[in-house]
PDB file of N, CA and C in Angstrom:
ATOM      1  N   MET M1477     113.888 103.702 132.011  1.00 72.00           N
ATOM      2  CA  MET M1477     114.943 104.118 132.912  1.00 72.00           C
ATOM      3  C   MET M1477     115.952 102.978 133.040  1.00 72.00           C
ATOM      4  N   ALA M1478     117.203 103.329 133.114  1.00 86.00           N
ATOM      5  CA  ALA M1478     118.248 102.318 133.237  1.00 86.00           C
ATOM      6  C   ALA M1478     118.192 101.649 134.611  1.00 86.00           C
ATOM      7  N   VAL M1479     118.576 100.388 134.633  1.00 96.00           N
ATOM      8  CA  VAL M1479     118.670  99.653 135.884  1.00 96.00           C
ATOM      9  C   VAL M1479     119.974 100.073 136.565  1.00 96.00           C
ATOM     10  N   GLN M1480     119.880 100.473 137.831  1.00 96.00           N
ATOM     11  CA  GLN M1480     121.061 100.896 138.581  1.00 96.00           C
ATOM     12  C   GLN M1480     121.595  99.735 139.413  1.00 96.00           C
ATOM     13  N   VAL M1481     122.899  99.503 139.349  1.00 96.00           N
ATOM     14  CA  VAL M1481     123.534  98.509 140.209  1.00 96.00           C
ATOM     15  C   VAL M1481     123.984  99.246 141.462  1.00 96.00           C
ATOM     16  N   VAL M1482     123.474  98.811 142.627  1.00 97.00           N
ATOM     17  CA  VAL M1482     123.740  99.543 143.866  1.00 97.00           C
ATOM     18  C   VAL M1482     124.247  98.620 144.970  1.00 97.00           C
ATOM     19  N   ASN M1483     124.822  99.247 146.005  1.00 98.00           N
ATOM     20  CA  ASN M1483     125.277  98.511 147.180  1.00 98.00           C
ATOM     21  C   ASN M1483     124.351  98.826 148.351  1.00 98.00           C
ATOM     22  N   ASP M1484     124.674  98.297 149.522  1.00 97.00           N
ATOM     23  CA  ASP M1484     123.828  98.465 150.704  1.00 97.00           C
ATOM     24  C   ASP M1484     123.508  99.927 151.011  1.00 97.00           C
ATOM     25  N   SER M1485     124.530 100.766 151.072  1.00 95.00           N
ATOM     26  CA  SER M1485     124.292 102.163 151.464  1.00 95.00           C
ATOM     27  C   SER M1485     123.520 102.923 150.389  1.00 95.00           C
ATOM     28  N   GLU M1486     123.829 102.674 149.130  1.00 97.00           N
ATOM     29  CA  GLU M1486     123.092 103.324 148.045  1.00 97.00           C
ATOM     30  C   GLU M1486     121.630 102.877 148.036  1.00 97.00           C
ATOM     31  N   PHE M1487     121.395 101.604 148.373  1.00 98.00           N
ATOM     32  CA  PHE M1487     120.035 101.079 148.397  1.00 98.00           C
ATOM     33  C   PHE M1487     119.190 101.799 149.443  1.00 98.00           C
ATOM     34  N   LYS M1488     119.747 101.995 150.628  1.00 96.00           N
ATOM     35  CA  LYS M1488     119.019 102.722 151.681  1.00 96.00           C
ATOM     36  C   LYS M1488     118.667 104.132 151.225  1.00 96.00           C
ATOM     37  N   GLU M1489     119.590 104.775 150.528  1.00 97.00           N
ATOM     38  CA  GLU M1489     119.352 106.126 150.024  1.00 97.00           C
ATOM     39  C   GLU M1489     118.237 106.131 148.973  1.00 97.00           C
ATOM     40  N   ILE M1490     118.254 105.154 148.088  1.00 97.00           N
ATOM     41  CA  ILE M1490     117.222 105.048 147.051  1.00 97.00           C
ATOM     42  C   ILE M1490     115.853 104.830 147.695  1.00 97.00           C
ATOM     43  N   LEU M1491     115.783 103.955 148.709  1.00 97.00           N
ATOM     44  CA  LEU M1491     114.505 103.713 149.386  1.00 97.00           C
ATOM     45  C   LEU M1491     113.999 104.980 150.070  1.00 97.00           C
ATOM     46  N   ALA M1492     114.915 105.759 150.620  1.00 97.00           N
ATOM     47  CA  ALA M1492     114.527 106.977 151.334  1.00 97.00           C
ATOM     48  C   ALA M1492     114.045 108.075 150.385  1.00 97.00           C
ATOM     49  N   ASN M1493     114.535 108.049 149.151  1.00 97.00           N
ATOM     50  CA  ASN M1493     114.259 109.150 148.217  1.00 97.00           C
ATOM     51  C   ASN M1493     113.289 108.824 147.093  1.00 97.00           C
ATOM     52  N   ASN M1494     112.774 107.604 147.055  1.00 97.00           N
ATOM     53  CA  ASN M1494     111.876 107.194 145.971  1.00 97.00           C
ATOM     54  C   ASN M1494     110.700 106.405 146.529  1.00 97.00           C
ATOM     55  N   SER M1495     109.516 106.712 146.023  1.00 97.00           N
ATOM     56  CA  SER M1495     108.307 106.048 146.504  1.00 97.00           C
ATOM     57  C   SER M1495     108.222 104.600 146.031  1.00 97.00           C
ATOM     58  N   LYS M1496     108.574 104.344 144.764  1.00 98.00           N
ATOM     59  CA  LYS M1496     108.422 103.006 144.185  1.00 98.00           C
ATOM     60  C   LYS M1496     109.784 102.477 143.740  1.00 98.00           C
ATOM     61  N   VAL M1497     110.165 101.319 144.299  1.00 98.00           N
ATOM     62  CA  VAL M1497     111.462 100.729 143.968  1.00 98.00           C
ATOM     63  C   VAL M1497     111.285  99.236 143.687  1.00 98.00           C
ATOM     64  N   ALA M1498     111.794  98.796 142.550  1.00 98.00           N
ATOM     65  CA  ALA M1498     111.815  97.376 142.185  1.00 98.00           C
ATOM     66  C   ALA M1498     113.268  96.903 142.291  1.00 98.00           C
ATOM     67  N   VAL M1499     113.461  95.706 142.846  1.00 98.00           N
ATOM     68  CA  VAL M1499     114.809  95.204 143.086  1.00 98.00           C
ATOM     69  C   VAL M1499     114.953  93.792 142.541  1.00 98.00           C
ATOM     70  N   LYS M1500     116.084  93.565 141.881  1.00 98.00           N
ATOM     71  CA  LYS M1500     116.450  92.203 141.481  1.00 98.00           C
ATOM     72  C   LYS M1500     117.759  91.872 142.192  1.00 98.00           C
ATOM     73  N   PHE M1501     117.722  90.842 143.030  1.00 98.00           N
ATOM     74  CA  PHE M1501     118.928  90.366 143.692  1.00 98.00           C
ATOM     75  C   PHE M1501     119.530  89.271 142.823  1.00 98.00           C
ATOM     76  N   TYR M1502     120.840  89.306 142.668  1.00 98.00           N
ATOM     77  CA  TYR M1502     121.525  88.360 141.789  1.00 98.00           C
ATOM     78  C   TYR M1502     122.867  87.969 142.400  1.00 98.00           C
ATOM     79  N   ALA M1503     123.522  87.005 141.774  1.00 97.00           N
ATOM     80  CA  ALA M1503     124.906  86.656 142.088  1.00 97.00           C
ATOM     81  C   ALA M1503     125.604  86.409 140.755  1.00 97.00           C
ATOM     82  N   ASP M1504     126.892  86.675 140.716  1.00 96.00           N
ATOM     83  CA  ASP M1504     127.643  86.533 139.462  1.00 96.00           C
ATOM     84  C   ASP M1504     127.612  85.108 138.920  1.00 96.00           C
ATOM     85  N   TRP M1505     127.505  84.112 139.793  1.00 97.00           N
ATOM     86  CA  TRP M1505     127.514  82.713 139.372  1.00 97.00           C
ATOM     87  C   TRP M1505     126.130  82.207 138.955  1.00 97.00           C
ATOM     88  N   CYS M1506     125.090  82.997 139.154  1.00 97.00           N
ATOM     89  CA  CYS M1506     123.703  82.558 138.962  1.00 97.00           C
ATOM     90  C   CYS M1506     123.283  82.633 137.487  1.00 97.00           C
ATOM     91  N   GLY M1507     123.122  81.477 136.874  1.00 97.00           N
ATOM     92  CA  GLY M1507     122.731  81.420 135.468  1.00 97.00           C
ATOM     93  C   GLY M1507     121.354  82.002 135.207  1.00 97.00           C
ATOM     94  N   ASN M1508     120.369  81.668 136.058  1.00 96.00           N
ATOM     95  CA  ASN M1508     119.018  82.206 135.874  1.00 96.00           C
ATOM     96  C   ASN M1508     118.991  83.724 136.035  1.00 96.00           C
ATOM     97  N   CYS M1509     119.873  84.249 136.892  1.00 97.00           N
ATOM     98  CA  CYS M1509     119.955  85.703 137.070  1.00 97.00           C
ATOM     99  C   CYS M1509     120.375  86.361 135.755  1.00 97.00           C
ATOM    100  N   LYS M1510     121.366  85.762 135.109  1.00 96.00           N
ATOM    101  CA  LYS M1510     121.868  86.307 133.839  1.00 96.00           C
ATOM    102  C   LYS M1510     120.808  86.205 132.750  1.00 96.00           C
ATOM    103  N   LEU M1511     120.070  85.093 132.733  1.00 97.00           N
ATOM    104  CA  LEU M1511     119.028  84.912 131.718  1.00 97.00           C
ATOM    105  C   LEU M1511     117.872  85.894 131.911  1.00 97.00           C
ATOM    106  N   PHE M1512     117.576  86.231 133.162  1.00 97.00           N
ATOM    107  CA  PHE M1512     116.451  87.119 133.452  1.00 97.00           C
ATOM    108  C   PHE M1512     116.806  88.596 133.258  1.00 97.00           C
ATOM    109  N   ALA M1513     118.076  88.940 133.325  1.00 96.00           N
ATOM    110  CA  ALA M1513     118.514  90.346 133.263  1.00 96.00           C
ATOM    111  C   ALA M1513     117.946  91.129 132.071  1.00 96.00           C
ATOM    112  N   PRO M1514     117.946  90.584 130.846  1.00 97.00           N
ATOM    113  CA  PRO M1514     117.400  91.366 129.721  1.00 97.00           C
ATOM    114  C   PRO M1514     115.895  91.647 129.854  1.00 97.00           C
ATOM    115  N   LYS M1515     115.147  90.711 130.408  1.00 97.00           N
ATOM    116  CA  LYS M1515     113.710  90.920 130.610  1.00 97.00           C
ATOM    117  C   LYS M1515     113.479  92.030 131.639  1.00 97.00           C
ATOM    118  N   TYR M1516     114.251  91.986 132.716  1.00 98.00           N
ATOM    119  CA  TYR M1516     114.146  92.990 133.783  1.00 98.00           C
ATOM    120  C   TYR M1516     114.453  94.380 133.215  1.00 98.00           C
ATOM    121  N   LYS M1517     115.498  94.446 132.407  1.00 97.00           N
ATOM    122  CA  LYS M1517     115.885  95.725 131.802  1.00 97.00           C
ATOM    123  C   LYS M1517     114.794  96.221 130.852  1.00 97.00           C
ATOM    124  N   ARG M1518     114.231  95.332 130.062  1.00 97.00           N
ATOM    125  CA  ARG M1518     113.191  95.717 129.108  1.00 97.00           C
ATOM    126  C   ARG M1518     111.971  96.274 129.840  1.00 97.00           C
ATOM    127  N   VAL M1519     111.539  95.602 130.911  1.00 97.00           N
ATOM    128  CA  VAL M1519     110.394  96.077 131.687  1.00 97.00           C
ATOM    129  C   VAL M1519     110.703  97.441 132.307  1.00 97.00           C
ATOM    130  N   SER M1520     111.934  97.616 132.782  1.00 97.00           N
ATOM    131  CA  SER M1520     112.303  98.888 133.421  1.00 97.00           C
ATOM    132  C   SER M1520     112.236 100.054 132.437  1.00 97.00           C
ATOM    133  N   ASN M1521     112.389  99.769 131.156  1.00 96.00           N
ATOM    134  CA  ASN M1521     112.372 100.815 130.132  1.00 96.00           C
ATOM    135  C   ASN M1521     110.973 101.134 129.609  1.00 96.00           C
ATOM    136  N   GLU M1522     109.964 100.400 130.051  1.00 96.00           N
ATOM    137  CA  GLU M1522     108.606 100.650 129.588  1.00 96.00           C
ATOM    138  C   GLU M1522     108.074 101.964 130.151  1.00 96.00           C
ATOM    139  N   GLU M1523     107.347 102.679 129.333  1.00 95.00           N
ATOM    140  CA  GLU M1523     106.843 103.998 129.709  1.00 95.00           C
ATOM    141  C   GLU M1523     106.003 103.971 130.984  1.00 95.00           C
ATOM    142  N   GLU M1524     105.182 102.933 131.151  1.00 95.00           N
ATOM    143  CA  GLU M1524     104.309 102.878 132.337  1.00 95.00           C
ATOM    144  C   GLU M1524     105.091 102.636 133.634  1.00 95.00           C
ATOM    145  N   GLN M1525     106.383 102.318 133.531  1.00 96.00           N
ATOM    146  CA  GLN M1525     107.221 102.112 134.720  1.00 96.00           C
ATOM    147  C   GLN M1525     108.100 103.331 135.020  1.00 96.00           C
ATOM    148  N   ALA M1526     107.817 104.451 134.381  1.00 95.00           N
ATOM    149  CA  ALA M1526     108.672 105.635 134.495  1.00 95.00           C
ATOM    150  C   ALA M1526     108.796 106.155 135.926  1.00 95.00           C
ATOM    151  N   ASP M1527     107.800 105.901 136.763  1.00 96.00           N
ATOM    152  CA  ASP M1527     107.859 106.417 138.140  1.00 96.00           C
ATOM    153  C   ASP M1527     108.424 105.401 139.141  1.00 96.00           C
ATOM    154  N   THR M1528     108.957 104.289 138.625  1.00 97.00           N
ATOM    155  CA  THR M1528     109.543 103.254 139.482  1.00 97.00           C
ATOM    156  C   THR M1528     111.048 103.196 139.240  1.00 97.00           C
ATOM    157  N   VAL M1529     111.822 103.146 140.315  1.00 98.00           N
ATOM    158  CA  VAL M1529     113.270 103.007 140.214  1.00 98.00           C
ATOM    159  C   VAL M1529     113.599 101.514 140.236  1.00 98.00           C
ATOM    160  N   PHE M1530     114.372 101.069 139.253  1.00 98.00           N
ATOM    161  CA  PHE M1530     114.770  99.666 139.147  1.00 98.00           C
ATOM    162  C   PHE M1530     116.236  99.531 139.536  1.00 98.00           C
ATOM    163  N   VAL M1531     116.516  98.614 140.474  1.00 98.00           N
ATOM    164  CA  VAL M1531     117.891  98.405 140.904  1.00 98.00           C
ATOM    165  C   VAL M1531     118.259  96.933 140.878  1.00 98.00           C
ATOM    166  N   ASP M1532     119.549  96.688 140.705  1.00 98.00           N
ATOM    167  CA  ASP M1532     120.166  95.367 140.795  1.00 98.00           C
ATOM    168  C   ASP M1532     121.073  95.382 142.012  1.00 98.00           C
ATOM    169  N   ILE M1533     121.017  94.334 142.811  1.00 98.00           N
ATOM    170  CA  ILE M1533     121.875  94.238 143.982  1.00 98.00           C
ATOM    171  C   ILE M1533     122.524  92.858 144.016  1.00 98.00           C
ATOM    172  N   ASN M1534     123.837  92.837 144.131  1.00 98.00           N
ATOM    173  CA  ASN M1534     124.552  91.576 144.268  1.00 98.00           C
ATOM    174  C   ASN M1534     124.272  91.057 145.676  1.00 98.00           C
ATOM    175  N   ALA M1535     123.540  89.975 145.776  1.00 97.00           N
ATOM    176  CA  ALA M1535     123.094  89.445 147.069  1.00 97.00           C
ATOM    177  C   ALA M1535     124.264  88.976 147.938  1.00 97.00           C
ATOM    178  N   GLU M1536     125.331  88.537 147.318  1.00 97.00           N
ATOM    179  CA  GLU M1536     126.466  88.041 148.088  1.00 97.00           C
ATOM    180  C   GLU M1536     127.286  89.168 148.716  1.00 97.00           C
ATOM    181  N   GLU M1537     127.268  90.336 148.112  1.00 97.00           N
ATOM    182  CA  GLU M1537     128.106  91.445 148.572  1.00 97.00           C
ATOM    183  C   GLU M1537     127.349  92.467 149.415  1.00 97.00           C
ATOM    184  N   ASN M1538     126.033  92.322 149.544  1.00 98.00           N
ATOM    185  CA  ASN M1538     125.214  93.330 150.220  1.00 98.00           C
ATOM    186  C   ASN M1538     124.236  92.678 151.199  1.00 98.00           C
ATOM    187  N   PRO M1539     124.738  92.229 152.343  1.00 97.00           N
ATOM    188  CA  PRO M1539     123.905  91.492 153.297  1.00 97.00           C
ATOM    189  C   PRO M1539     122.765  92.311 153.897  1.00 97.00           C
ATOM    190  N   GLU M1540     122.946  93.613 154.064  1.00 97.00           N
ATOM    191  CA  GLU M1540     121.879  94.426 154.664  1.00 97.00           C
ATOM    192  C   GLU M1540     120.661  94.491 153.742  1.00 97.00           C
ATOM    193  N   ALA M1541     120.882  94.747 152.470  1.00 97.00           N
ATOM    194  CA  ALA M1541     119.776  94.805 151.507  1.00 97.00           C
ATOM    195  C   ALA M1541     119.118  93.437 151.387  1.00 97.00           C
ATOM    196  N   ARG M1542     119.934  92.393 151.366  1.00 96.00           N
ATOM    197  CA  ARG M1542     119.410  91.019 151.265  1.00 96.00           C
ATOM    198  C   ARG M1542     118.491  90.720 152.443  1.00 96.00           C
ATOM    199  N   LYS M1543     118.896  91.140 153.645  1.00 96.00           N
ATOM    200  CA  LYS M1543     118.106  90.907 154.851  1.00 96.00           C
ATOM    201  C   LYS M1543     116.799  91.705 154.812  1.00 96.00           C
ATOM    202  N   MET M1544     116.848  92.940 154.315  1.00 95.00           N
ATOM    203  CA  MET M1544     115.653  93.791 154.242  1.00 95.00           C
ATOM    204  C   MET M1544     114.566  93.170 153.383  1.00 95.00           C
ATOM    205  N   ALA M1545     114.976  92.440 152.341  1.00 96.00           N
ATOM    206  CA  ALA M1545     114.008  91.846 151.414  1.00 96.00           C
ATOM    207  C   ALA M1545     113.699  90.391 151.738  1.00 96.00           C
ATOM    208  N   GLY M1546     114.452  89.778 152.650  1.00 96.00           N
ATOM    209  CA  GLY M1546     114.217  88.374 152.980  1.00 96.00           C
ATOM    210  C   GLY M1546     114.636  87.421 151.885  1.00 96.00           C
ATOM    211  N   VAL M1547     115.731  87.721 151.223  1.00 97.00           N
ATOM    212  CA  VAL M1547     116.204  86.902 150.097  1.00 97.00           C
ATOM    213  C   VAL M1547     116.550  85.498 150.582  1.00 97.00           C
ATOM    214  N   ASP M1548     115.956  84.487 149.914  1.00 95.00           N
ATOM    215  CA  ASP M1548     116.224  83.099 150.275  1.00 95.00           C
ATOM    216  C   ASP M1548     116.703  82.256 149.099  1.00 95.00           C
ATOM    217  N   ASN M1549     116.675  82.824 147.900  1.00 96.00           N
ATOM    218  CA  ASN M1549     117.127  82.120 146.707  1.00 96.00           C
ATOM    219  C   ASN M1549     117.326  83.162 145.615  1.00 96.00           C
ATOM    220  N   LEU M1550     117.983  82.785 144.532  1.00 97.00           N
ATOM    221  CA  LEU M1550     118.268  83.739 143.456  1.00 97.00           C
ATOM    222  C   LEU M1550     117.802  83.209 142.113  1.00 97.00           C
ATOM    223  N   PRO M1551     117.421  84.078 141.200  1.00 97.00           N
ATOM    224  CA  PRO M1551     117.217  85.507 141.408  1.00 97.00           C
ATOM    225  C   PRO M1551     116.012  85.754 142.322  1.00 97.00           C
ATOM    226  N   PHE M1552     116.045  86.877 142.995  1.00 98.00           N
ATOM    227  CA  PHE M1552     114.987  87.235 143.939  1.00 98.00           C
ATOM    228  C   PHE M1552     114.480  88.613 143.550  1.00 98.00           C
ATOM    229  N   LEU M1553     113.181  88.723 143.361  1.00 98.00           N
ATOM    230  CA  LEU M1553     112.560  89.994 142.985  1.00 98.00           C
ATOM    231  C   LEU M1553     111.782  90.535 144.168  1.00 98.00           C
ATOM    232  N   ALA M1554     111.850  91.846 144.355  1.00 98.00           N
ATOM    233  CA  ALA M1554     111.117  92.472 145.451  1.00 98.00           C
ATOM    234  C   ALA M1554     110.709  93.879 145.043  1.00 98.00           C
ATOM    235  N   VAL M1555     109.627  94.361 145.655  1.00 98.00           N
ATOM    236  CA  VAL M1555     109.206  95.751 145.443  1.00 98.00           C
ATOM    237  C   VAL M1555     109.023  96.423 146.801  1.00 98.00           C
ATOM    238  N   PHE M1556     109.418  97.681 146.840  1.00 98.00           N
ATOM    239  CA  PHE M1556     109.303  98.507 148.044  1.00 98.00           C
ATOM    240  C   PHE M1556     108.480  99.735 147.706  1.00 98.00           C
ATOM    241  N   LYS M1557     107.574 100.083 148.600  1.00 98.00           N
ATOM    242  CA  LYS M1557     106.782 101.314 148.447  1.00 98.00           C
ATOM    243  C   LYS M1557     107.004 102.155 149.690  1.00 98.00           C
ATOM    244  N   ASP M1558     107.393 103.399 149.471  1.00 97.00           N
ATOM    245  CA  ASP M1558     107.676 104.330 150.568  1.00 97.00           C
ATOM    246  C   ASP M1558     108.631 103.719 151.602  1.00 97.00           C
ATOM    247  N   GLY M1559     109.643 103.013 151.110  1.00 96.00           N
ATOM    248  CA  GLY M1559     110.672 102.456 151.972  1.00 96.00           C
ATOM    249  C   GLY M1559     110.340 101.137 152.637  1.00 96.00           C
ATOM    250  N   GLN M1560     109.134 100.615 152.421  1.00 97.00           N
ATOM    251  CA  GLN M1560     108.702  99.367 153.060  1.00 97.00           C
ATOM    252  C   GLN M1560     108.565  98.246 152.030  1.00 97.00           C
ATOM    253  N   LEU M1561     108.987  97.051 152.416  1.00 97.00           N
ATOM    254  CA  LEU M1561     108.843  95.885 151.552  1.00 97.00           C
ATOM    255  C   LEU M1561     107.364  95.582 151.346  1.00 97.00           C
ATOM    256  N   VAL M1562     106.938  95.496 150.097  1.00 98.00           N
ATOM    257  CA  VAL M1562     105.557  95.122 149.776  1.00 98.00           C
ATOM    258  C   VAL M1562     105.488  93.604 149.601  1.00 98.00           C
ATOM    259  N   GLU M1563     106.390  93.079 148.782  1.00 97.00           N
ATOM    260  CA  GLU M1563     106.419  91.635 148.521  1.00 97.00           C
ATOM    261  C   GLU M1563     107.728  91.297 147.833  1.00 97.00           C
ATOM    262  N   GLY M1564     108.153  90.049 148.012  1.00 97.00           N
ATOM    263  CA  GLY M1564     109.337  89.574 147.319  1.00 97.00           C
ATOM    264  C   GLY M1564     109.361  88.060 147.297  1.00 97.00           C
ATOM    265  N   SER M1565     109.971  87.512 146.260  1.00 97.00           N
ATOM    266  CA  SER M1565     110.068  86.067 146.138  1.00 97.00           C
ATOM    267  C   SER M1565     111.135  85.708 145.110  1.00 97.00           C
ATOM    268  N   ALA M1566     111.666  84.508 145.238  1.00 97.00           N
ATOM    269  CA  ALA M1566     112.617  84.013 144.253  1.00 97.00           C
ATOM    270  C   ALA M1566     111.856  83.686 142.974  1.00 97.00           C
ATOM    271  N   SER M1567     112.238  84.334 141.882  1.00 96.00           N
ATOM    272  CA  SER M1567     111.559  84.099 140.609  1.00 96.00           C
ATOM    273  C   SER M1567     112.384  84.665 139.462  1.00 96.00           C
ATOM    274  N   SER M1568     112.261  84.033 138.313  1.00 95.00           N
ATOM    275  CA  SER M1568     112.857  84.580 137.101  1.00 95.00           C
ATOM    276  C   SER M1568     111.777  84.662 136.022  1.00 95.00           C
ATOM    277  N   LYS M1569     110.557  84.925 136.458  1.00 96.00           N
ATOM    278  CA  LYS M1569     109.413  85.012 135.545  1.00 96.00           C
ATOM    279  C   LYS M1569     108.982  86.468 135.367  1.00 96.00           C
ATOM    280  N   GLU M1570     108.859  86.872 134.127  1.00 97.00           N
ATOM    281  CA  GLU M1570     108.418  88.238 133.835  1.00 97.00           C
ATOM    282  C   GLU M1570     107.009  88.494 134.365  1.00 97.00           C
ATOM    283  N   ASP M1571     106.145  87.481 134.312  1.00 97.00           N
ATOM    284  CA  ASP M1571     104.774  87.643 134.820  1.00 97.00           C
ATOM    285  C   ASP M1571     104.769  87.986 136.302  1.00 97.00           C
ATOM    286  N   TYR M1572     105.673  87.351 137.072  1.00 97.00           N
ATOM    287  CA  TYR M1572     105.736  87.653 138.500  1.00 97.00           C
ATOM    288  C   TYR M1572     106.231  89.080 138.722  1.00 97.00           C
ATOM    289  N   LEU M1573     107.228  89.496 137.964  1.00 98.00           N
ATOM    290  CA  LEU M1573     107.720  90.868 138.065  1.00 98.00           C
ATOM    291  C   LEU M1573     106.585  91.855 137.801  1.00 98.00           C
ATOM    292  N   ARG M1574     105.803  91.595 136.775  1.00 97.00           N
ATOM    293  CA  ARG M1574     104.676  92.495 136.452  1.00 97.00           C
ATOM    294  C   ARG M1574     103.614  92.500 137.562  1.00 97.00           C
ATOM    295  N   SER M1575     103.388  91.334 138.176  1.00 97.00           N
ATOM    296  CA  SER M1575     102.412  91.285 139.270  1.00 97.00           C
ATOM    297  C   SER M1575     102.913  92.088 140.478  1.00 97.00           C
ATOM    298  N   LEU M1576     104.216  92.037 140.724  1.00 97.00           N
ATOM    299  CA  LEU M1576     104.790  92.849 141.808  1.00 97.00           C
ATOM    300  C   LEU M1576     104.629  94.337 141.507  1.00 97.00           C
ATOM    301  N   LEU M1577     104.943  94.729 140.304  1.00 98.00           N
ATOM    302  CA  LEU M1577     104.866  96.146 139.925  1.00 98.00           C
ATOM    303  C   LEU M1577     103.434  96.661 140.032  1.00 98.00           C
ATOM    304  N   ALA M1578     102.468  95.795 139.770  1.00 97.00           N
ATOM    305  CA  ALA M1578     101.055  96.191 139.861  1.00 97.00           C
ATOM    306  C   ALA M1578     100.675  96.512 141.311  1.00 97.00           C
ATOM    307  N   LYS M1579     101.403  95.969 142.272  1.00 97.00           N
ATOM    308  CA  LYS M1579     101.104  96.212 143.692  1.00 97.00           C
ATOM    309  C   LYS M1579     101.624  97.560 144.168  1.00 97.00           C
ATOM    310  N   LEU M1580     102.416  98.213 143.342  1.00 96.00           N
ATOM    311  CA  LEU M1580     102.928  99.533 143.702  1.00 96.00           C
ATOM    312  C   LEU M1580     101.912 100.586 143.320  1.00 96.00           C
TER     313      LEU M1580
END
């Protein structure tokens, strides 16, 4: 599934309408965010992730979503189940992303 770039209001709608949501918070100036983007996209396209919605959120432009996940550094990965934050942390490691997805 393609990674959707969303804003605050779209994010709330996605959380309300989807059981499993993975989020990558980024900023345009963040080099590690850009380096991690292809890995995030590749994982989102894996067959076993078909029931999870993957989104990208610009942390600088979407303060409500940033606050919901407790973003403290970038890139920041988080997973939500049934609209609730399960876990999130600043990371650009594929292994951490996979460990988060396993918690869904």
